[in-house]
Short mmCIF file of C-alpha atoms and ligand atoms in Angstrom, two decimals:
data_model
loop_
_atom_site.label_atom_id
_atom_site.label_comp_id
_atom_site.label_asym_id
_atom_site.label_seq_id
_atom_site.Cartn_x
_atom_site.Cartn_y
_atom_site.Cartn_z
CA MET A 1 -47.84 11.30 -24.68
CA ARG A 2 -48.39 10.04 -21.13
CA ALA A 3 -47.40 6.48 -22.15
CA PHE A 4 -44.33 7.86 -23.90
CA LEU A 5 -43.26 9.73 -20.75
CA VAL A 6 -43.69 6.59 -18.65
CA VAL A 7 -41.48 4.61 -21.06
CA VAL A 8 -38.80 7.33 -21.08
CA THR A 9 -38.87 7.53 -17.28
CA LEU A 10 -38.50 3.76 -17.03
CA ILE A 11 -35.53 3.77 -19.42
CA VAL A 12 -33.87 6.57 -17.42
CA MET A 13 -34.46 4.67 -14.18
CA VAL A 14 -32.94 1.48 -15.57
CA LEU A 15 -29.89 3.37 -16.83
CA ALA A 16 -29.47 5.23 -13.55
CA ALA A 17 -29.88 2.14 -11.35
CA PRO A 18 -26.65 0.88 -9.77
CA ARG A 19 -24.99 -1.64 -12.05
CA MET A 20 -24.82 -4.84 -10.08
CA ALA A 21 -22.51 -6.53 -12.56
CA ALA A 22 -19.19 -7.59 -11.04
CA GLN A 23 -16.49 -4.93 -11.06
CA LYS A 24 -13.35 -6.00 -12.90
CA VAL A 25 -10.11 -5.77 -10.94
CA GLU A 26 -6.67 -6.68 -12.27
CA LEU A 27 -4.05 -7.77 -9.75
CA SER A 28 -0.47 -7.99 -10.97
CA ILE A 29 1.95 -10.06 -8.95
CA ASP A 30 5.56 -10.85 -9.78
CA ALA A 31 6.34 -13.86 -7.61
CA SER A 32 10.08 -13.40 -8.11
CA LYS A 33 10.00 -10.09 -6.20
CA SER A 34 9.99 -9.95 -2.41
CA GLY A 35 9.84 -7.50 0.48
CA ALA A 36 10.03 -7.70 4.26
CA LYS A 37 9.11 -10.67 6.41
CA ILE A 38 5.50 -10.53 7.62
CA ASP A 39 6.23 -11.31 11.25
CA ARG A 40 3.92 -13.87 12.80
CA ASN A 41 3.67 -11.52 15.78
CA LEU A 42 1.41 -9.25 13.68
CA PHE A 43 -1.25 -11.81 14.62
CA GLY A 44 -0.81 -11.43 18.40
CA GLN A 45 -3.68 -11.38 20.86
CA PHE A 46 -4.46 -9.36 23.97
CA ALA A 47 -6.10 -10.82 27.10
CA GLU A 48 -6.76 -8.40 29.94
CA HIS A 49 -8.40 -8.97 33.31
CA LEU A 50 -11.50 -7.20 32.02
CA GLY A 51 -15.09 -8.41 32.03
CA HIS A 52 -15.18 -12.03 30.89
CA GLY A 53 -11.90 -11.88 28.98
CA ILE A 54 -10.14 -14.15 31.48
CA TYR A 55 -12.75 -15.49 33.91
CA ASP A 56 -15.33 -17.55 31.94
CA GLY A 57 -13.48 -16.82 28.69
CA ILE A 58 -10.33 -18.80 29.55
CA TRP A 59 -10.52 -19.78 33.19
CA VAL A 60 -13.40 -21.82 34.59
CA GLY A 61 -11.52 -23.63 37.38
CA SER A 62 -10.73 -27.32 37.56
CA ASP A 63 -13.97 -28.22 39.36
CA SER A 64 -16.14 -26.70 36.61
CA THR A 65 -18.55 -28.87 34.60
CA ILE A 66 -17.19 -27.14 31.50
CA PRO A 67 -14.52 -29.46 30.06
CA ASN A 68 -11.15 -28.04 31.10
CA THR A 69 -7.50 -28.87 31.63
CA ARG A 70 -6.23 -27.58 34.96
CA GLY A 71 -9.04 -24.98 34.97
CA ILE A 72 -8.55 -23.76 31.37
CA ARG A 73 -11.43 -24.35 28.91
CA ASN A 74 -10.70 -27.07 26.36
CA ASP A 75 -13.01 -25.62 23.67
CA VAL A 76 -11.26 -22.24 23.78
CA VAL A 77 -7.81 -23.85 23.72
CA ALA A 78 -8.71 -25.96 20.67
CA ALA A 79 -10.08 -22.93 18.81
CA LEU A 80 -7.01 -20.81 19.58
CA LYS A 81 -4.57 -23.56 18.60
CA ALA A 82 -6.11 -23.54 15.14
CA ILE A 83 -5.23 -19.87 14.58
CA HIS A 84 -1.58 -20.28 15.70
CA VAL A 85 -1.60 -17.39 18.18
CA PRO A 86 2.03 -16.17 18.22
CA ASN A 87 1.86 -14.26 21.51
CA VAL A 88 -0.66 -13.16 24.12
CA ARG A 89 -0.30 -9.80 25.86
CA TRP A 90 -1.31 -10.08 29.52
CA PRO A 91 -2.47 -9.00 32.18
CA GLY A 92 -3.48 -5.62 30.66
CA GLY A 93 -4.07 -2.89 29.50
CA CYS A 94 -4.87 -0.45 32.25
CA PHE A 95 -5.14 -3.45 34.59
CA ALA A 96 -1.39 -4.12 34.23
CA ASP A 97 -0.38 -0.84 35.87
CA GLU A 98 -2.28 -1.81 39.02
CA TYR A 99 -1.37 -5.51 38.97
CA HIS A 100 0.78 -6.96 41.73
CA TRP A 101 2.05 -10.34 40.62
CA ARG A 102 2.35 -11.75 44.13
CA ASP A 103 -1.46 -11.53 44.43
CA GLY A 104 -1.70 -14.25 41.77
CA ILE A 105 0.74 -16.96 42.92
CA GLY A 106 0.69 -19.65 45.57
CA PRO A 107 -2.17 -21.37 47.36
CA GLN A 108 -3.57 -18.21 48.97
CA ARG A 109 -4.62 -15.64 46.37
CA VAL A 110 -5.24 -11.99 47.26
CA VAL A 111 -8.77 -10.87 46.41
CA ARG A 112 -8.95 -7.29 45.18
CA LEU A 113 -11.20 -5.00 43.21
CA ASN A 114 -10.78 -4.19 39.53
CA PRO A 115 -11.46 -0.43 39.58
CA ASN A 116 -10.72 0.08 35.88
CA TRP A 117 -13.26 -2.42 34.66
CA GLY A 118 -16.58 -2.38 36.45
CA GLY A 119 -15.22 -2.30 40.00
CA VAL A 120 -15.83 -6.04 40.31
CA ILE A 121 -13.97 -8.55 42.48
CA GLU A 122 -10.66 -9.76 41.05
CA PRO A 123 -10.01 -13.14 42.68
CA ASN A 124 -6.51 -13.51 41.22
CA THR A 125 -7.16 -17.23 40.66
CA PHE A 126 -5.70 -16.71 37.21
CA GLY A 127 -2.13 -15.61 37.85
CA THR A 128 1.35 -16.22 36.48
CA HIS A 129 1.26 -20.03 36.51
CA GLU A 130 -2.23 -20.22 35.04
CA PHE A 131 -1.30 -17.75 32.29
CA MET A 132 1.85 -19.67 31.43
CA ASP A 133 -0.11 -22.95 31.42
CA PHE A 134 -2.65 -21.37 29.06
CA ILE A 135 0.12 -20.10 26.75
CA ASP A 136 1.62 -23.55 26.71
CA GLN A 137 -1.70 -25.25 25.98
CA ILE A 138 -2.40 -23.02 22.96
CA GLY A 139 1.22 -23.17 21.74
CA SER A 140 1.89 -19.46 22.07
CA GLU A 141 4.37 -17.11 23.76
CA ALA A 142 4.09 -14.73 26.68
CA TYR A 143 4.00 -10.95 26.25
CA VAL A 144 3.91 -9.80 29.87
CA SER A 145 3.13 -6.16 30.68
CA VAL A 146 4.87 -5.13 33.88
CA ASN A 147 3.47 -2.60 36.30
CA LEU A 148 5.32 0.66 35.68
CA GLY A 149 2.46 2.80 36.99
CA SER A 150 1.70 1.87 40.59
CA GLY A 151 4.49 -0.70 40.89
CA SER A 152 8.23 -0.37 41.37
CA PRO A 153 11.26 -1.57 39.38
CA HIS A 154 12.00 -3.82 42.36
CA GLU A 155 8.60 -5.53 42.11
CA ALA A 156 8.90 -6.00 38.34
CA SER A 157 12.45 -7.29 38.53
CA ASP A 158 11.41 -9.82 41.20
CA TRP A 159 8.59 -10.98 38.94
CA LEU A 160 11.00 -11.59 36.08
CA GLU A 161 13.40 -13.41 38.38
CA TYR A 162 10.50 -15.52 39.68
CA MET A 163 9.47 -16.43 36.14
CA THR A 164 12.85 -16.92 34.50
CA ALA A 165 15.61 -17.82 36.99
CA ALA A 166 17.19 -21.26 36.57
CA GLN A 167 19.59 -21.08 39.50
CA ALA A 168 18.53 -21.84 43.06
CA THR A 169 17.55 -18.34 44.20
CA THR A 170 14.81 -17.87 46.76
CA LEU A 171 12.39 -16.78 44.03
CA GLU A 172 13.34 -19.72 41.80
CA LYS A 173 12.66 -22.10 44.68
CA GLU A 174 9.33 -20.45 45.34
CA ARG A 175 8.34 -20.94 41.70
CA ALA A 176 9.38 -24.58 41.87
CA ALA A 177 7.41 -25.04 45.10
CA ASN A 178 4.42 -23.55 43.31
CA GLY A 179 4.66 -26.26 40.69
CA HIS A 180 7.06 -25.12 37.96
CA PRO A 181 10.72 -26.01 38.49
CA ALA A 182 11.75 -25.10 34.92
CA PRO A 183 12.13 -21.41 34.07
CA TYR A 184 9.38 -19.89 31.98
CA LYS A 185 10.08 -18.24 28.67
CA VAL A 186 9.04 -14.59 28.63
CA ALA A 187 9.31 -13.59 24.98
CA TRP A 188 8.29 -9.94 25.36
CA ILE A 189 7.76 -7.49 28.18
CA GLY A 190 5.80 -4.27 28.03
CA LEU A 191 7.31 -1.46 30.08
CA GLY A 192 4.02 0.08 31.20
CA ASN A 193 0.74 0.66 29.38
CA GLU A 194 -0.64 3.98 28.14
CA SER A 195 1.53 5.81 30.65
CA TRP A 196 0.20 9.04 29.13
CA ASP A 197 -3.28 8.20 30.43
CA CYS A 198 -4.54 5.29 32.59
CA GLY A 199 -0.92 4.25 33.26
CA GLY A 200 -0.24 7.35 35.35
CA ASN A 201 -0.78 10.39 33.12
CA MET A 202 2.96 10.94 32.76
CA THR A 203 4.78 13.45 30.58
CA PRO A 204 7.01 11.79 27.98
CA GLU A 205 10.09 12.99 29.88
CA TYR A 206 8.94 11.51 33.17
CA TYR A 207 7.98 8.24 31.48
CA LEU A 208 11.35 8.09 29.76
CA ASP A 209 13.25 8.39 33.04
CA ARG A 210 11.10 5.72 34.64
CA MET A 211 11.23 3.43 31.63
CA LYS A 212 15.06 3.57 31.56
CA VAL A 213 15.16 2.34 35.15
CA PHE A 214 12.77 -0.54 34.36
CA SER A 215 14.69 -1.39 31.20
CA ARG A 216 17.91 -1.55 33.22
CA PHE A 217 16.72 -3.68 36.13
CA VAL A 218 13.92 -5.90 34.84
CA ARG A 219 16.08 -8.79 33.69
CA ASN A 220 15.38 -12.12 32.11
CA TYR A 221 17.51 -14.93 33.59
CA ASN A 222 16.29 -17.83 31.46
CA PRO A 223 19.47 -19.51 30.09
CA ALA A 224 17.58 -20.45 26.93
CA GLN A 225 16.98 -16.76 26.22
CA MET A 226 20.55 -15.51 26.59
CA GLU A 227 21.82 -15.92 23.03
CA LYS A 228 18.84 -16.49 20.78
CA ASP A 229 15.21 -15.80 21.66
CA GLN A 230 16.22 -12.80 23.77
CA MET A 231 13.35 -11.10 25.54
CA LEU A 232 12.10 -8.01 23.68
CA LYS A 233 11.37 -4.87 25.68
CA ILE A 234 8.50 -2.75 24.42
CA ALA A 235 8.24 0.86 25.57
CA VAL A 236 4.98 2.78 25.73
CA GLY A 237 4.42 4.72 22.53
CA PRO A 238 1.71 6.90 21.02
CA GLY A 239 -2.06 6.60 21.19
CA GLY A 240 -2.94 8.75 18.20
CA GLY A 241 -1.67 11.22 15.62
CA GLU A 242 -1.95 14.54 17.49
CA GLN A 243 1.02 16.60 18.66
CA ARG A 244 1.09 15.09 22.13
CA TRP A 245 1.64 11.69 20.51
CA THR A 246 4.23 12.82 18.00
CA ASP A 247 6.04 14.54 20.92
CA TRP A 248 5.93 11.25 22.81
CA THR A 249 7.44 9.27 19.93
CA GLU A 250 10.08 12.02 19.41
CA THR A 251 11.08 11.97 23.08
CA VAL A 252 11.43 8.21 23.38
CA MET A 253 13.12 7.68 20.01
CA LYS A 254 15.54 10.61 20.42
CA ALA A 255 16.65 9.14 23.72
CA TYR A 256 16.93 5.70 22.12
CA GLN A 257 19.33 7.11 19.52
CA GLN A 258 21.67 8.17 22.32
CA HIS A 259 21.06 5.21 24.61
CA THR A 260 24.00 3.75 26.49
CA TRP A 261 24.77 0.11 27.35
CA SER A 262 22.68 0.34 30.49
CA TRP A 263 19.24 0.47 28.88
CA ASP A 264 17.63 -0.53 25.63
CA ILE A 265 14.29 -1.08 23.95
CA ASN A 266 13.32 -3.33 21.04
CA GLY A 267 9.90 -1.95 20.36
CA LEU A 268 7.65 1.06 20.70
CA SER A 269 4.00 0.33 21.29
CA MET A 270 1.16 2.12 19.53
CA HIS A 271 -2.55 1.96 20.43
CA SER A 272 -5.23 2.86 17.93
CA TYR A 273 -8.85 1.81 18.10
CA THR A 274 -11.48 2.33 15.42
CA VAL A 275 -13.91 4.24 17.58
CA ASP A 276 -15.91 7.41 17.86
CA TRP A 277 -15.27 8.27 21.53
CA ASN A 278 -18.13 10.83 21.56
CA HIS A 279 -20.74 8.48 20.16
CA LYS A 280 -19.92 4.80 20.19
CA LEU A 281 -21.68 3.01 17.34
CA ALA A 282 -23.65 -0.20 17.71
CA SER A 283 -21.92 -3.50 16.99
CA VAL A 284 -25.16 -5.04 15.67
CA GLY A 285 -28.26 -3.83 13.85
CA PHE A 286 -26.50 -1.16 11.80
CA GLY A 287 -26.75 -0.26 8.13
CA GLU A 288 -24.54 0.66 5.22
CA THR A 289 -23.83 4.18 6.54
CA GLU A 290 -22.17 2.81 9.68
CA TYR A 291 -20.45 0.11 7.62
CA ALA A 292 -18.85 2.70 5.34
CA GLN A 293 -18.12 5.08 8.24
CA VAL A 294 -16.29 2.51 10.36
CA LEU A 295 -14.24 1.09 7.49
CA LYS A 296 -13.30 4.56 6.26
CA SER A 297 -12.13 5.41 9.77
CA THR A 298 -10.16 2.18 10.23
CA LEU A 299 -8.08 2.98 7.14
CA GLU A 300 -6.57 5.90 9.09
CA MET A 301 -4.28 3.29 10.63
CA ASP A 302 -2.08 3.60 7.55
CA ALA A 303 -1.46 7.35 7.97
CA LEU A 304 -0.86 6.89 11.69
CA ILE A 305 1.79 4.24 11.11
CA LYS A 306 3.42 6.41 8.46
CA LYS A 307 3.49 9.41 10.80
CA HIS A 308 5.17 7.59 13.68
CA SER A 309 7.41 5.51 11.40
CA ALA A 310 8.77 8.75 9.91
CA ILE A 311 9.79 9.93 13.39
CA MET A 312 11.29 6.54 14.19
CA ASP A 313 13.22 6.57 10.88
CA LYS A 314 14.89 9.84 11.93
CA TYR A 315 16.40 8.31 15.05
CA ASP A 316 16.54 4.65 14.06
CA PRO A 317 17.10 4.42 10.30
CA GLN A 318 18.13 0.78 10.63
CA LYS A 319 14.69 -0.01 12.03
CA LYS A 320 16.02 -1.84 15.07
CA VAL A 321 13.05 -0.71 17.14
CA ALA A 322 9.80 -2.30 16.01
CA LEU A 323 6.52 -0.41 16.01
CA VAL A 324 4.17 -2.73 17.90
CA VAL A 325 0.47 -1.93 17.49
CA ASP A 326 -0.38 -3.84 20.64
CA GLU A 327 -3.94 -2.57 20.99
CA TRP A 328 -6.17 -2.12 17.97
CA GLY A 329 -9.63 -3.09 16.72
CA GLY A 330 -13.21 -1.90 16.53
CA TRP A 331 -14.59 -0.45 19.76
CA TYR A 332 -18.37 -0.10 19.84
CA ALA A 333 -21.13 0.63 22.36
CA PRO A 334 -21.60 -2.02 25.07
CA LEU A 335 -24.37 -4.50 24.24
CA PRO A 336 -27.62 -3.46 25.95
CA GLY A 337 -27.97 -5.13 29.34
CA SER A 338 -24.23 -5.80 29.70
CA ASN A 339 -22.01 -4.21 32.34
CA PRO A 340 -20.59 -1.12 30.53
CA GLY A 341 -17.25 -1.75 32.25
CA PHE A 342 -16.99 -5.16 30.57
CA LEU A 343 -16.77 -3.81 27.00
CA VAL A 344 -19.05 -6.50 25.59
CA GLN A 345 -19.86 -6.17 21.88
CA GLN A 346 -20.86 -8.38 18.98
CA ASN A 347 -18.62 -9.07 16.01
CA SER A 348 -20.01 -8.82 12.50
CA MET A 349 -19.04 -9.15 8.85
CA ARG A 350 -17.95 -5.51 9.11
CA ASP A 351 -15.35 -6.57 11.70
CA ALA A 352 -14.04 -9.29 9.41
CA ILE A 353 -13.40 -6.68 6.71
CA LEU A 354 -11.96 -4.29 9.32
CA ALA A 355 -9.53 -6.98 10.50
CA ALA A 356 -8.37 -7.83 6.98
CA LEU A 357 -7.82 -4.17 6.06
CA ASN A 358 -5.70 -3.58 9.17
CA ILE A 359 -3.65 -6.76 8.81
CA ASN A 360 -2.89 -5.74 5.22
CA ILE A 361 -1.80 -2.28 6.40
CA PHE A 362 0.50 -3.84 9.01
CA ALA A 363 1.93 -6.22 6.41
CA ARG A 364 2.66 -3.36 3.99
CA HIS A 365 4.70 -1.75 6.80
CA ALA A 366 6.27 -5.05 7.84
CA ASP A 367 9.79 -3.61 7.83
CA ARG A 368 8.84 -1.46 10.85
CA VAL A 369 5.60 -2.99 12.19
CA ARG A 370 6.70 -6.32 13.62
CA GLY A 371 4.01 -6.85 16.23
CA ALA A 372 0.30 -6.19 16.66
CA ASN A 373 -2.24 -7.40 19.21
CA ILE A 374 -5.92 -7.19 18.46
CA ALA A 375 -8.08 -6.09 21.40
CA GLN A 376 -9.15 -8.39 22.82
CA MET A 377 -9.02 -12.15 22.45
CA ILE A 378 -12.21 -13.36 24.17
CA ASN A 379 -15.50 -11.66 25.15
CA VAL A 380 -14.06 -8.13 25.09
CA LEU A 381 -14.15 -5.60 22.20
CA GLN A 382 -13.25 -7.15 18.79
CA ALA A 383 -12.99 -10.69 20.08
CA MET A 384 -12.08 -13.93 18.34
CA ILE A 385 -14.35 -15.92 20.62
CA LEU A 386 -17.52 -15.28 22.62
CA THR A 387 -18.51 -17.53 25.51
CA ASP A 388 -21.52 -17.83 27.77
CA HIS A 389 -20.99 -20.46 30.46
CA GLU A 390 -20.65 -23.75 28.55
CA LYS A 391 -21.43 -22.16 25.15
CA MET A 392 -18.79 -20.85 22.77
CA VAL A 393 -19.02 -19.21 19.36
CA LEU A 394 -16.31 -18.19 16.89
CA THR A 395 -16.65 -14.71 15.42
CA PRO A 396 -16.13 -13.51 11.83
CA THR A 397 -12.84 -11.96 13.03
CA TYR A 398 -11.71 -15.41 14.25
CA TYR A 399 -12.21 -16.80 10.76
CA VAL A 400 -10.14 -14.01 9.22
CA TYR A 401 -7.28 -14.89 11.59
CA LYS A 402 -7.65 -18.55 10.62
CA MET A 403 -7.56 -17.77 6.91
CA TYR A 404 -4.44 -15.60 7.36
CA VAL A 405 -2.40 -18.30 9.15
CA PRO A 406 -0.26 -18.96 6.02
CA PHE A 407 0.84 -15.30 6.11
CA GLN A 408 2.57 -15.79 9.48
CA ASP A 409 6.33 -15.43 8.93
CA SER A 410 5.79 -15.27 5.17
CA THR A 411 7.65 -12.92 2.83
CA PHE A 412 5.82 -9.95 1.41
CA VAL A 413 5.39 -9.98 -2.38
CA PRO A 414 4.38 -6.68 -3.98
CA VAL A 415 0.99 -6.62 -5.67
CA THR A 416 -0.25 -3.80 -7.86
CA PHE A 417 -3.87 -3.04 -8.60
CA ASP A 418 -6.27 -0.24 -9.26
CA ALA A 419 -8.48 -0.37 -6.18
CA GLY A 420 -11.29 1.66 -7.72
CA SER A 421 -13.70 3.18 -5.26
CA TYR A 422 -16.75 2.30 -3.27
CA LYS A 423 -18.91 5.32 -2.44
CA TYR A 424 -21.71 5.54 0.04
CA GLY A 425 -23.15 8.88 1.14
CA ASP A 426 -20.23 11.06 2.18
CA PHE A 427 -17.83 8.14 2.34
CA THR A 428 -15.45 7.06 -0.40
CA LEU A 429 -13.23 4.05 0.19
CA PRO A 430 -11.00 1.85 -1.96
CA ARG A 431 -13.28 -0.84 -3.39
CA VAL A 432 -10.76 -3.64 -3.00
CA ASP A 433 -7.60 -4.35 -1.08
CA ALA A 434 -5.04 -7.10 -1.62
CA LEU A 435 -1.95 -8.67 -0.09
CA ALA A 436 0.42 -11.27 -1.51
CA ALA A 437 3.17 -13.24 0.22
CA LYS A 438 5.27 -16.37 -0.07
CA SER A 439 5.01 -18.78 2.83
CA GLN A 440 8.08 -20.57 4.13
CA ASP A 441 7.30 -23.62 1.97
CA GLY A 442 7.53 -21.41 -1.14
CA LYS A 443 3.78 -21.24 -1.86
CA LEU A 444 2.32 -17.98 -3.14
CA TRP A 445 -0.68 -16.72 -1.15
CA VAL A 446 -3.02 -13.91 -2.12
CA GLU A 447 -5.62 -12.16 0.01
CA ILE A 448 -8.29 -10.01 -1.58
CA THR A 449 -10.85 -7.97 0.32
CA ASN A 450 -13.93 -6.79 -1.53
CA VAL A 451 -15.06 -3.83 0.58
CA ASP A 452 -18.08 -3.06 -1.61
CA PRO A 453 -21.14 -4.53 0.13
CA ASN A 454 -23.25 -4.49 -3.03
CA GLN A 455 -21.12 -5.43 -5.99
CA ALA A 456 -19.09 -8.55 -6.64
CA ALA A 457 -15.53 -8.19 -7.93
CA GLU A 458 -14.19 -10.13 -10.88
CA VAL A 459 -10.52 -10.43 -10.10
CA GLU A 460 -8.04 -11.31 -12.80
CA LEU A 461 -4.62 -12.38 -11.54
CA ASN A 462 -1.73 -11.43 -13.79
CA LEU A 463 1.08 -13.57 -12.50
CA THR A 464 4.73 -13.50 -13.44
CA GLY A 465 7.54 -15.52 -11.91
CA ILE A 466 5.16 -18.43 -11.34
CA ASN A 467 3.39 -20.77 -13.74
CA ALA A 468 0.15 -21.19 -11.82
CA LYS A 469 -2.39 -23.68 -13.13
CA SER A 470 -5.00 -23.17 -10.46
CA ALA A 471 -5.92 -21.38 -7.26
CA SER A 472 -7.82 -22.57 -4.24
CA GLY A 473 -8.66 -21.30 -0.81
CA GLU A 474 -11.49 -19.87 1.24
CA THR A 475 -13.80 -16.91 1.17
CA LEU A 476 -15.72 -15.31 4.02
CA THR A 477 -18.87 -13.36 3.29
CA ALA A 478 -22.38 -12.91 4.66
CA LEU A 479 -25.83 -11.83 3.67
CA LYS A 480 -25.66 -8.49 5.44
CA VAL A 481 -22.97 -6.09 6.61
CA ASP A 482 -24.08 -6.70 10.20
CA SER A 483 -24.43 -10.49 9.96
CA ILE A 484 -23.08 -12.15 13.09
CA ASN A 485 -22.55 -15.58 14.58
CA THR A 486 -24.56 -16.32 17.71
CA PHE A 487 -24.67 -19.23 20.14
CA ASP A 488 -27.91 -20.35 18.44
CA ALA A 489 -26.73 -19.70 14.87
CA PRO A 490 -22.94 -20.13 14.98
CA ASN A 491 -22.45 -20.74 11.24
CA THR A 492 -23.93 -17.60 9.72
CA VAL A 493 -20.51 -16.16 8.84
CA VAL A 494 -18.10 -19.00 8.11
CA PRO A 495 -15.57 -19.46 5.31
CA LYS A 496 -16.48 -21.42 2.19
CA PRO A 497 -14.11 -23.02 -0.31
CA VAL A 498 -13.21 -21.22 -3.57
CA SER A 499 -11.18 -22.40 -6.52
CA ALA A 500 -10.36 -21.46 -10.10
CA ARG A 501 -8.37 -22.92 -12.97
CA ALA A 502 -6.06 -20.95 -15.22
CA GLN A 503 -7.42 -20.22 -18.68
CA ALA A 504 -5.09 -18.87 -21.33
CA GLY A 505 -2.53 -18.34 -18.57
CA LYS A 506 -4.90 -16.24 -16.44
CA ILE A 507 -6.76 -16.98 -13.24
CA THR A 508 -10.07 -15.24 -12.73
CA LEU A 509 -12.03 -15.29 -9.48
CA LYS A 510 -15.44 -13.86 -8.76
CA LEU A 511 -15.52 -12.46 -5.24
CA GLU A 512 -18.75 -11.85 -3.42
CA PRO A 513 -19.64 -8.38 -2.14
CA LYS A 514 -18.20 -7.64 1.37
CA SER A 515 -15.85 -10.58 1.38
CA VAL A 516 -12.41 -11.63 2.53
CA THR A 517 -10.74 -14.26 0.35
CA VAL A 518 -7.43 -16.07 0.79
CA ILE A 519 -6.10 -18.36 -1.94
CA SER A 520 -2.87 -20.15 -2.72
CA LEU A 521 -1.59 -20.73 -6.23
CA GLN A 522 -0.84 -24.23 -7.47
CA GLN A 523 1.74 -24.76 -10.22
O1 LIG B 601 -8.53 -2.62 25.74
C1 LIG B 601 -9.18 -1.87 26.71
C2 LIG B 601 -8.32 -0.72 27.23
O2 LIG B 601 -8.07 0.19 26.21
C3 LIG B 601 -6.96 -1.08 27.74
O3 LIG B 601 -6.96 -1.54 29.04
C4 LIG B 601 -6.22 0.22 27.65
O4 LIG B 601 -4.85 0.05 27.47
C5 LIG B 601 -6.90 0.92 26.48
O5 LIG B 601 -7.22 2.22 26.78
#
């Protein structure tokens, strides 16, 4: 009897054990259908004067032993070139609303404190010319946030004249004397930053009045930006989904609907971090609970975009004003031993999945969301790159951005699938996510995220409108949900090649648990 019970128990245990066989997922894509353009600016970056985001991360100075070009690190430039950064938002963040551009030009820089971020010395050695040089070296464009908090419209308009004037004004001559006779291109300007909080704790009405004045007087004089490539003006928008944020969006967009010739905006910013402000989670050494918790929470981005898009649709049905998610990403507890004001964290396989899920959300809203800047580019929050003096390491998030390069300025192609669900404890999430698009050269690209950290996914592509014979690309996965790249082990989370051939007209791919995969289809 005892032996019988043991056998029965064993059978029950085997049946109840999680089935580790790959989950089948069918993706249907009709390549002849298309949606909105997936703007390359969804892949923008954010570089604030914060911790080692600029100093050490980008700027080492021309007399450094670290290989550099005019003070800017060569290793960082090479890495960023490879991910085709479309724009870099600078100099902040909260820093922008206390930044005075004159401190950062000319031979004599003004040394100040950085009260927002650790109270450290800000030497202003990295200023307008150094930023523009950096942008040029990585082949990107400038998204300059002007100081609407502690600065004046006069100061901001002088800055724009300094950067963009081509005629022989006093400011143009000063720029030339400082080494740059040709006008700079300023692709975007931000009219303030989080003006509802660190940018001056303004009411939406007060911000609106101030923003109109900045919009009117902060002009771009670059002749090359008069007809095409006009500078886009981005107003401060919401920082969440609560009433104070919906009121903010209502106020700005209602005014936009009635705006006169004398002011205009092209975008409304939105900030949304994946964070528990009351208890910041660790960026390393976590388990499946925190993996599921963070990814569940990051998916709220979709509802937030829908909420604010609905308000924008009321006042701007033609979608002239873009929603620009110019601060987003995972925000965790500072690494032990680091300056808490420097927002130093590691970047794991969880962050790679988090990045892919958010990019896919942005792309699905590409008709309205035409810009996004992950926070932040180097050494701060969900960074692409970590540096320590001469050492540099590329994070899992960096590799996601690299794999998504073909999606920049591609055309959305609808993809239908039953996502199924991944459950862990109290958390239930879609098991898979997917995005399809046609790049400008006509190639069909598909991204598939397998959120489930335990089970592989067997993906069958049902393709119409294309006679695909094979698929190839890259997949990013790791042993553990908290696997990271370090200076000593930089290749723990790196993409590997994947490929499959069509059989009986179908392409089937087996995707590892917790993976991000990007493939193109060959005919
Ligand atoms: O990215 C760090 C900070 O987060 C930015 O300076 C601010 O805009 C936001 O609150």
